[in-house]
CSV table of C-alpha atoms in Angstrom, one decimal:
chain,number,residue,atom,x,y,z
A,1,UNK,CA,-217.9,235.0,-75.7
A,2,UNK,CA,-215.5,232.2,-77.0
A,3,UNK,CA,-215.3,231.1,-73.4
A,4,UNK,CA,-219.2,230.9,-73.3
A,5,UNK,CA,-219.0,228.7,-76.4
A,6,UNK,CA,-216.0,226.7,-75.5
A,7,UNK,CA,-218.1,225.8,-72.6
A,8,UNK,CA,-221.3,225.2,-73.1
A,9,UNK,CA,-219.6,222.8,-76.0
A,10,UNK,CA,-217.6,220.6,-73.0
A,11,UNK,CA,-214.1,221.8,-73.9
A,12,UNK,CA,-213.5,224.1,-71.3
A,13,UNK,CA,-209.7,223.9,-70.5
A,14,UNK,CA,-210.1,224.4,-67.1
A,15,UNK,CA,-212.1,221.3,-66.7
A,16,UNK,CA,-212.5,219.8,-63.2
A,17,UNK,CA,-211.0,216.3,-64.4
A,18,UNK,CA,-208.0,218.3,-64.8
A,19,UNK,CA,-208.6,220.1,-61.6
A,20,UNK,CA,-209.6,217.1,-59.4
A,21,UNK,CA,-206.2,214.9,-60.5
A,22,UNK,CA,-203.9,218.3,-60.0
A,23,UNK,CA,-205.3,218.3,-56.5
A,24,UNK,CA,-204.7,215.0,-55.6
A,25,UNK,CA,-201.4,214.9,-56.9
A,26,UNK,CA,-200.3,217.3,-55.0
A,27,UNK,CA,-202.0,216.2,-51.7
A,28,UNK,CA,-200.6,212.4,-52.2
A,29,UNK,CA,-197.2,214.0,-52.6
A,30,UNK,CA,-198.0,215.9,-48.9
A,31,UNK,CA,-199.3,212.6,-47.6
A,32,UNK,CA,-197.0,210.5,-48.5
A,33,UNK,CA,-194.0,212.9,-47.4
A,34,UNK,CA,-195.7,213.2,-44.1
A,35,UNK,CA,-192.8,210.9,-43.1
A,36,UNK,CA,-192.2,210.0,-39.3
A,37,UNK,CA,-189.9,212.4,-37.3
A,38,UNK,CA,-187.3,209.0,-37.3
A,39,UNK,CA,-187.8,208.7,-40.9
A,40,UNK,CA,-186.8,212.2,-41.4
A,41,UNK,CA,-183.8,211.8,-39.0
A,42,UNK,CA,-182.2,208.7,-40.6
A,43,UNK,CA,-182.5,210.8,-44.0
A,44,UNK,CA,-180.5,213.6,-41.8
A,45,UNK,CA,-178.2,211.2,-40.7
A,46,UNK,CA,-177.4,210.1,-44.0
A,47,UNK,CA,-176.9,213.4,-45.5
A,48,UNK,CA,-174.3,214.3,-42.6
A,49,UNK,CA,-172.5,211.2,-43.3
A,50,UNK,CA,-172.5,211.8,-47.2
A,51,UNK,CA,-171.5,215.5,-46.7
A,52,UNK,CA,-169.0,214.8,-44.7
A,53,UNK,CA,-166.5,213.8,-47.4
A,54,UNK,CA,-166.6,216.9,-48.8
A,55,UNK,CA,-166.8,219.6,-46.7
A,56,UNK,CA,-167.5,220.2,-42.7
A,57,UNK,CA,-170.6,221.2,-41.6
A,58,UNK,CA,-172.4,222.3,-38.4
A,59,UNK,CA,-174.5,219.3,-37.7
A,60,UNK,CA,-176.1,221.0,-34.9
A,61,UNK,CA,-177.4,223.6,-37.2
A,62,UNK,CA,-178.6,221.7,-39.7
A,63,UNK,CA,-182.0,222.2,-40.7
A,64,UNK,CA,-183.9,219.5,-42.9
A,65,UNK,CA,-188.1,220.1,-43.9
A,66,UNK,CA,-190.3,219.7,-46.6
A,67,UNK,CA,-191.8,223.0,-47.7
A,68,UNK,CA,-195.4,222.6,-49.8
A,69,UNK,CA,-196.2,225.8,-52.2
A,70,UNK,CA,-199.0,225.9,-54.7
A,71,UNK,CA,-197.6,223.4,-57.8
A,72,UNK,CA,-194.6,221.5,-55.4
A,73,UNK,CA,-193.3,220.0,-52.9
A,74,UNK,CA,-190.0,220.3,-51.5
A,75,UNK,CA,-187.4,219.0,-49.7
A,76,UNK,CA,-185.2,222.3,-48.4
A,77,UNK,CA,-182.1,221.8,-46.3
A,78,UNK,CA,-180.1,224.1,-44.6
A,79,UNK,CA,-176.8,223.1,-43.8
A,80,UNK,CA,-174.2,225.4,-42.7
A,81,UNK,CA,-170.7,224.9,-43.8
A,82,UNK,CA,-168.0,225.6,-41.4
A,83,UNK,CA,-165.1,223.9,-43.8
A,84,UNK,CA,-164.3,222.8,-47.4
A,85,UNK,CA,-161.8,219.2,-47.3
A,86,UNK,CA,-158.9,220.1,-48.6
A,87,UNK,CA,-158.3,216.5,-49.1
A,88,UNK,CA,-161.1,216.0,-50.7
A,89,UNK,CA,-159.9,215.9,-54.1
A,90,UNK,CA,-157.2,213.5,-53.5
A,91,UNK,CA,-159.3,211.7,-51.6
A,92,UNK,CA,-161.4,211.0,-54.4
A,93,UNK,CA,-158.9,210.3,-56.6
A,94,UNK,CA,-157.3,207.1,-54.1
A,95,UNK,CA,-160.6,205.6,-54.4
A,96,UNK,CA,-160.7,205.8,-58.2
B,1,UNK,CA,-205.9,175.5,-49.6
B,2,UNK,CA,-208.1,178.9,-51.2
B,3,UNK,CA,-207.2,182.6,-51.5
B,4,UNK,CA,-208.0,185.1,-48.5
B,5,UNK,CA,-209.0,188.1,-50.6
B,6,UNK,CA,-209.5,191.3,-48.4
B,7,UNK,CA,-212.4,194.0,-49.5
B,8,UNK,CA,-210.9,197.4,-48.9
B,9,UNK,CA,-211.2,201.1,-49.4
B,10,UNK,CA,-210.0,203.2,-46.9
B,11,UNK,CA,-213.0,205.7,-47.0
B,12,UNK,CA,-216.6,204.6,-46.4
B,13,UNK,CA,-219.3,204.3,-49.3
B,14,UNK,CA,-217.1,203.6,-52.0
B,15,UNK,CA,-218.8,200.1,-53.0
B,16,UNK,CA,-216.6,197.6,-50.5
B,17,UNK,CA,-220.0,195.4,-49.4
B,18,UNK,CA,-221.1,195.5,-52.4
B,19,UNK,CA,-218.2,194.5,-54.2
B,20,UNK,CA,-217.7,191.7,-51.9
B,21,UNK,CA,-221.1,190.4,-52.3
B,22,UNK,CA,-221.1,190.6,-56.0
B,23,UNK,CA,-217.8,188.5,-56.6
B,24,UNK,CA,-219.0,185.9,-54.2
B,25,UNK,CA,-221.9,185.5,-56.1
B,26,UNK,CA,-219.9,185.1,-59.2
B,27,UNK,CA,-217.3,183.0,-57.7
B,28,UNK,CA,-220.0,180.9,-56.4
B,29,UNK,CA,-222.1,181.3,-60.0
B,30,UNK,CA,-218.7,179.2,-61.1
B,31,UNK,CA,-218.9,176.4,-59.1
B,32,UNK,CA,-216.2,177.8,-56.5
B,33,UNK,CA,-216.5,177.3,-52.7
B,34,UNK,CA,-216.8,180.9,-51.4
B,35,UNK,CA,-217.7,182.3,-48.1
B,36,UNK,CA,-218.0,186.1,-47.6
B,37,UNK,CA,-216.9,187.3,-43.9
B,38,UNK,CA,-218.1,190.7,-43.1
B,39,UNK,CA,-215.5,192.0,-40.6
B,40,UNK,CA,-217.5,195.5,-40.3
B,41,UNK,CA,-218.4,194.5,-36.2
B,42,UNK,CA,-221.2,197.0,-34.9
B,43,UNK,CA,-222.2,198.2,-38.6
B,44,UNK,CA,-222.9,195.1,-40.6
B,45,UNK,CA,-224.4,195.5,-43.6
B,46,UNK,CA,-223.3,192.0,-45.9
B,47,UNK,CA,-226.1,190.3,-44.6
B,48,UNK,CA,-228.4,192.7,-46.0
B,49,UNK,CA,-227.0,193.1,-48.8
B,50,UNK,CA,-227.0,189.3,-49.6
B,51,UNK,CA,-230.6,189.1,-48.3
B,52,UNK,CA,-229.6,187.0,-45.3
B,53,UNK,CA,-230.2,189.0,-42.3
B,54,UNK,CA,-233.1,187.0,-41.3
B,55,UNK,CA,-231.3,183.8,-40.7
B,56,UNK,CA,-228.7,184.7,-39.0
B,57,UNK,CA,-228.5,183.1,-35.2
B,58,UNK,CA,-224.7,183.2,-34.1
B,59,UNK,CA,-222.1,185.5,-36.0
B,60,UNK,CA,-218.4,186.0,-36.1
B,61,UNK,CA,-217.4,187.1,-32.2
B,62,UNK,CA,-219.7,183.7,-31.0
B,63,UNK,CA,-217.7,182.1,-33.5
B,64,UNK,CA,-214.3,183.2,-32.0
B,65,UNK,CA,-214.9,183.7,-28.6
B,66,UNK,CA,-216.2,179.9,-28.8
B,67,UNK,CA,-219.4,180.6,-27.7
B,68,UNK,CA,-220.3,178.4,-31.3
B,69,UNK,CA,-218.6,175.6,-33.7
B,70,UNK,CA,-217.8,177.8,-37.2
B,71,UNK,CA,-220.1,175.6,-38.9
B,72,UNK,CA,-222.8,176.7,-37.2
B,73,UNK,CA,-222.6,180.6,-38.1
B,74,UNK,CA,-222.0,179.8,-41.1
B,75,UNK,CA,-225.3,180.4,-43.3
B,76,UNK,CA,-226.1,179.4,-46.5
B,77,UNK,CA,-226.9,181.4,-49.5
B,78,UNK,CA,-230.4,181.5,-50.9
B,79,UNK,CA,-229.2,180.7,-54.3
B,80,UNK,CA,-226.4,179.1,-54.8
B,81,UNK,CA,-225.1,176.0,-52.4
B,82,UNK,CA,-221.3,176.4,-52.3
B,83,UNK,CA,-221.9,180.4,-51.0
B,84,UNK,CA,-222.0,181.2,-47.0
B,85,UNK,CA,-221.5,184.0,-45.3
B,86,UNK,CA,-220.2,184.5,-42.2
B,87,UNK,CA,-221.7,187.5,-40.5
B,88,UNK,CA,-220.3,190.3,-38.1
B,89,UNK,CA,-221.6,190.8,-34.6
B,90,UNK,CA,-223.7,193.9,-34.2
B,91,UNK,CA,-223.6,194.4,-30.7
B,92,UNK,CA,-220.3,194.2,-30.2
B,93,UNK,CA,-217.6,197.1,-31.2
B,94,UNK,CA,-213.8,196.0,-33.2
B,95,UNK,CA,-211.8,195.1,-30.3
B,96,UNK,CA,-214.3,192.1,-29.7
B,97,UNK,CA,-212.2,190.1,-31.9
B,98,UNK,CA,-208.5,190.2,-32.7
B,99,UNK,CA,-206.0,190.1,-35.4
B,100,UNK,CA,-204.7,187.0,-33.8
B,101,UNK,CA,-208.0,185.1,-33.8
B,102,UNK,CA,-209.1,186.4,-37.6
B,103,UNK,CA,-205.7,184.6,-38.8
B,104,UNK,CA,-207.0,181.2,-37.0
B,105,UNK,CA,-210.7,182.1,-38.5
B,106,UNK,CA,-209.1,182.5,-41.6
B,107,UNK,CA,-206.5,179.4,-41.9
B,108,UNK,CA,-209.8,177.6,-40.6
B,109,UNK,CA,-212.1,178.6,-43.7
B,110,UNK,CA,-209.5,178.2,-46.4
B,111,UNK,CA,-209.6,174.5,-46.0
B,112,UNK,CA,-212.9,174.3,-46.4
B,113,UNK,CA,-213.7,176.8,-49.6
B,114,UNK,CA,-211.7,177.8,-52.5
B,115,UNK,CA,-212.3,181.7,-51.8
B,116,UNK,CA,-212.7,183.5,-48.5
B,117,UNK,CA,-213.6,186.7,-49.2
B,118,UNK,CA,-213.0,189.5,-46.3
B,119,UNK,CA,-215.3,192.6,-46.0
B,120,UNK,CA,-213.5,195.2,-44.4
B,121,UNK,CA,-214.5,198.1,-42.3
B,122,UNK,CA,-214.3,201.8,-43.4
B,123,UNK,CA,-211.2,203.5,-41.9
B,124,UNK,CA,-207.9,202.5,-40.4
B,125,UNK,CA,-208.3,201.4,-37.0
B,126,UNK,CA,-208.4,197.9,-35.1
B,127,UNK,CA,-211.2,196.8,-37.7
B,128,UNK,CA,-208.9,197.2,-40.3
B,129,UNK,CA,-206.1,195.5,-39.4
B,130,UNK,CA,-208.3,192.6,-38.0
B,131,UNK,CA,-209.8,192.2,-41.7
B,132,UNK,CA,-206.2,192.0,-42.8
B,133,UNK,CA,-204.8,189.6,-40.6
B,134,UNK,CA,-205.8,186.1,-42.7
B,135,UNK,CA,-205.8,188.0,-45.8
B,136,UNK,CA,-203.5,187.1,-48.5
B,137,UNK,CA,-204.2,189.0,-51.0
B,138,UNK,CA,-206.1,192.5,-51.1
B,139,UNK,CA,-208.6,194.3,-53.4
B,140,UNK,CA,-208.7,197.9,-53.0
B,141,UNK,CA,-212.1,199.9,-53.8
B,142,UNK,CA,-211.8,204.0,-54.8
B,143,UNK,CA,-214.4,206.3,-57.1
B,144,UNK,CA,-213.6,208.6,-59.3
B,145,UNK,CA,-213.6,210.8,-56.5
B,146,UNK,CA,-210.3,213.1,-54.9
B,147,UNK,CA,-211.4,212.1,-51.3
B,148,UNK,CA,-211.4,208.1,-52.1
B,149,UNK,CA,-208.5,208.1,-54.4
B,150,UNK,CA,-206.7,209.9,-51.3
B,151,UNK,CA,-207.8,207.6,-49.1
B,152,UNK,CA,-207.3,204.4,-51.0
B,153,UNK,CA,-203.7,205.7,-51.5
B,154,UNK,CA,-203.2,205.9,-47.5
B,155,UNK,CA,-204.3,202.3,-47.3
B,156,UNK,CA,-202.0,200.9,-50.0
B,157,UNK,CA,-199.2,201.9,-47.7
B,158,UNK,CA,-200.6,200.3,-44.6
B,159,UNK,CA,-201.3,197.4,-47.2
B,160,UNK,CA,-197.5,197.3,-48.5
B,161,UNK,CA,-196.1,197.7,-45.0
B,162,UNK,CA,-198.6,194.8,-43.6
B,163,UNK,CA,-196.8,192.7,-46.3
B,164,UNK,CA,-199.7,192.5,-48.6
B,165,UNK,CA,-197.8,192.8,-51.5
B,166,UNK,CA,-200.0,193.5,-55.0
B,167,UNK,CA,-203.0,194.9,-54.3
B,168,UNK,CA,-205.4,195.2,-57.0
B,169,UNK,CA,-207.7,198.2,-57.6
B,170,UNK,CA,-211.4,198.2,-58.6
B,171,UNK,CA,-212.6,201.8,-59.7
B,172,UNK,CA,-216.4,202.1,-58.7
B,173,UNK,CA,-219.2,204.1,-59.8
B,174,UNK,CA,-217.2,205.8,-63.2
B,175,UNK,CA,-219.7,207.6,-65.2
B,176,UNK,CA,-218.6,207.6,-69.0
B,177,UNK,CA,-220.2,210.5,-70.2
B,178,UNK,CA,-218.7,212.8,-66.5
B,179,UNK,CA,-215.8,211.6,-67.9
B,180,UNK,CA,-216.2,212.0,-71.8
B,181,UNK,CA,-216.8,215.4,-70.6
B,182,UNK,CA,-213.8,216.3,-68.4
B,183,UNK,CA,-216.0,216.7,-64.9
B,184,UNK,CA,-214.8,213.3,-64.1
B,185,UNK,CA,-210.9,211.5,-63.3
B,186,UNK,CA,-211.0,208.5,-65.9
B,187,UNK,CA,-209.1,205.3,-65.5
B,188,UNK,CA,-206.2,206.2,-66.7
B,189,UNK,CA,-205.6,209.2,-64.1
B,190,UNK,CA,-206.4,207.2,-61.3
B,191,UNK,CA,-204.2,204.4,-62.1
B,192,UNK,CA,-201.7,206.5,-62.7
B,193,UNK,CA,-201.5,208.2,-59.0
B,194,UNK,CA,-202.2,204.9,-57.1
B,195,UNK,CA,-199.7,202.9,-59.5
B,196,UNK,CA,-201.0,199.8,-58.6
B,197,UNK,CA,-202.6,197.0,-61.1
B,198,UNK,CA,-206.2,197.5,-62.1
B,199,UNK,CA,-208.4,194.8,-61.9
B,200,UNK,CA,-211.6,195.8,-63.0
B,201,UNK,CA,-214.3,199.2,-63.6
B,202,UNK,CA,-217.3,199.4,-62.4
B,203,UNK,CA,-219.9,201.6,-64.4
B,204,UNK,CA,-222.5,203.8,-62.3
B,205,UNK,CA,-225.4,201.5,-62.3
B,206,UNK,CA,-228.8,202.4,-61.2
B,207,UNK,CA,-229.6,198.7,-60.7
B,208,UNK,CA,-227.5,198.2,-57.9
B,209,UNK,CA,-229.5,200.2,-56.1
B,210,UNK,CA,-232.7,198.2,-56.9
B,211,UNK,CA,-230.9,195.5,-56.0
B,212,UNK,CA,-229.6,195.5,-52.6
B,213,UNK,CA,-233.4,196.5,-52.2
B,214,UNK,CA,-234.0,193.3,-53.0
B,215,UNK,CA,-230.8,191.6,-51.5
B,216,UNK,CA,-229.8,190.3,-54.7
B,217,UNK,CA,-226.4,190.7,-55.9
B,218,UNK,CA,-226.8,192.8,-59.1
B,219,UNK,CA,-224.0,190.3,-60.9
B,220,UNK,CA,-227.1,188.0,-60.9
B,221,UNK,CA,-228.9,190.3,-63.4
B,222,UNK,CA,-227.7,190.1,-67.1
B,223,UNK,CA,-229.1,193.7,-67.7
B,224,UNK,CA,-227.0,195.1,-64.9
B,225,UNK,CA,-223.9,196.7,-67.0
B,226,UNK,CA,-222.4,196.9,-62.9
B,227,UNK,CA,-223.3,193.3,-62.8
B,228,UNK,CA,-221.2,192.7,-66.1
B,229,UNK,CA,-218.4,194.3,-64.7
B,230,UNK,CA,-218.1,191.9,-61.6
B,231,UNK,CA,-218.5,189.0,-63.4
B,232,UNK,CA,-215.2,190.3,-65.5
B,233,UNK,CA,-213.5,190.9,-62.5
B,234,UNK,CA,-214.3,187.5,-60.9
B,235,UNK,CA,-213.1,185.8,-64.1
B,236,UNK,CA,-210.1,187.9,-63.2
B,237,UNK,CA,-209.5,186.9,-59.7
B,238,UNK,CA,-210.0,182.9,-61.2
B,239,UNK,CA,-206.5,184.1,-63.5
B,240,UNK,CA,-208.0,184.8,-67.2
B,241,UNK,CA,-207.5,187.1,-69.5
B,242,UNK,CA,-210.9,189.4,-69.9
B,243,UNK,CA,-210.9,192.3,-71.6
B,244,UNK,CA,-212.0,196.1,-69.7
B,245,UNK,CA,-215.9,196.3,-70.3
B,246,UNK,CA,-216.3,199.1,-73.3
B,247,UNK,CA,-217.6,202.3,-71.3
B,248,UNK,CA,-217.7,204.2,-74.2
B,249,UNK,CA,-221.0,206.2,-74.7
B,250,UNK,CA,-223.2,206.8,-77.5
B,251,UNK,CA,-223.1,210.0,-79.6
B,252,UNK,CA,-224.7,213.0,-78.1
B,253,UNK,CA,-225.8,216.0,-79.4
B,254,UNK,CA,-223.2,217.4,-78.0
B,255,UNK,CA,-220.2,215.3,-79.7
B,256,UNK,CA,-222.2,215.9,-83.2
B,257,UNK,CA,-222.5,219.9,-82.4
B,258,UNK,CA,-218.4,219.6,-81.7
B,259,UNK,CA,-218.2,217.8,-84.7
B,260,UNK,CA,-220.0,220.3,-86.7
B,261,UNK,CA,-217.8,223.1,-85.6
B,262,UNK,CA,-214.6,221.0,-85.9
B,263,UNK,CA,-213.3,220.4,-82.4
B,264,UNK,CA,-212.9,216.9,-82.3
């Protein structure tokens, strides 16, 4: 019944403004995360080399993708760790 | 040495040919040099639109493909002298001219008029990027609409990574009481996802419609609330300051029936 009233009188929660710029939101995040295969490399690359001073990982392995449910999208990688630096630490600490 | 504005949307129907003929007018309605190039080869429509489609004799591929001088397809407004368009070729398809050429065409017309503006074809093809060659500065047309917001987002990239830096965004056809309402995205929400500056709103106007019946720019008509919005937005594009036109709509029953029952 409230429901009834609450929209006949315009103030329907669930109002299609609402709806349309939820939509679109998500979608433009999908579009514009469509990246290029070599975008989506490089950003591999990068990772690699940034992991890579803390712990070994199988490169080959690696799996990098963007994964789109209902309210997000994400970016989901994979990487497989065959080693933890044990230098790490004091590795950090000479650059310090 | 004038601007090179660029008309653009992305999706089809959104308002571009009608934008661009309406801020020529203006511009022109100021005193400024303007000529409107309609880029949209195979579907003209600024000609009509302008109510000039019966004079035209040579049009943008004679012009370069050299089969004409540019002066001659150049054609002169009906009502104001310092307004020409230059119109597209209709038998032709987009590869008929090329980006190269439209950058020649369009260093060419800046030294003769203060604006150049650049109708620009639905889509993201060859048509597009020949509209954007000469351009150096873009206007980018949506609605209120999920389809053209998408749209216009996609062509704000290719804008940005053509080096057309800035683009400004008209909103088209907002209906203040869809909005007032919650069936419709309101400024706000659309300048939000685009993120890019706003440079003017267009009202639904029924008088538009009359006139590009006629094939007179509605900014022409001081009734024509669409009409007041361009005029804004060309007082924009000349640098001042103008307030956003007041959209806001009259009481309805409706807003004194929430009232009543305490929901506002």
């Amino acid at each position: 019944m409230w429901e009834f009233i609450f929209r006949v009188l315009g103030r329907d929660n669930s109002s299609s403004r609402k709806h349309a710029k939820e939509r679109l939101r998500l979608v433009l995040v999908h579009d514009r995360a469509s990246i290029s295969p070599y975008l989506m490399n490089r950003l591999k690359e990068d990772l690699i080399q940034v992991i890579s001073n803390y712990m070994i990982i199988e490169e080959e392995e690696m799996e990098l993708h963007l994964n789109q449910n209902d309210r997000e999208v994400v970016l989901v990688a994979n990487i497989p760790i065959k080693q933890i630096r044990r230098d790490y630490m004091e590795r950090t600490q000479i650059s310090l | 040495m004038g601007d090179t504005i660029v008309v653009t949307s992305g999706k089809g129907g959104v308002g571009k040919t009608t934008t661009t003929a309406n801020l020529g007018t203006a511009l022109a309605f100021a005193g400024f040099r303007v000529v409107l190039v309609d880029t949209d080869i195979g579907l003209r429509n600024l000609d009509v639109v302008m109510g000039l489609e019966n004079r035209i004799v040579y049009d943008i591929v004679d012009v370069t493909s050299g089969n004409c001088r540019l002066k001659q397809a150049l054609i002169k407004d009906k009502r104001f002298d310092s307004l020409y368009l230059l119109p597209a070729a209709q038998t032709k398809d987009k590869t008929a001219v090329s980006p190269d050429e439209m950058r020649y065409l369009c260093e060419d017309l800046q030294e003769e008029f203060d604006y150049v503006l650049i109708d620009c074809p639905a889509g993201i093809e060859q048509g597009f990027y020949n509209a954007i060659a000469g351009a150096n500065k873009a206007i980018v047309v949506t609605t209120p609409e999920v389809s053209a917001v998408r749209d216009a987002d996609r062509i704000i990239g290719l804008l940005e990574s053509a080096e057309l830096r800035n683009p400004k965004l008209i909103i088209n056809r907002i209906r203040p009481r869809m909005v007032k309402h919650g069936d419709m995205m309101d400024i706000e929400d659309i300048v939000d996802i685009l993120a890019i500056d706003l440079i003017g709103v267009i009202p639904e106007d029924e008088k538009i419609i009359v006139s590009t019946n006629k094939g007179e720019p509605a900014v022409m008509d001081v009734l024509s609330p669409a009409g007041e919005a361009y005029r804004r937005i060309s007082k924009r594009i000349r640098g001042e300051e103008v307030p956003l036109m007041n959209l806001d709509v009259s009481n309805s029953i409706m807003d004194k029936l929430r009232r009543l029952v305490g929901m506002n």
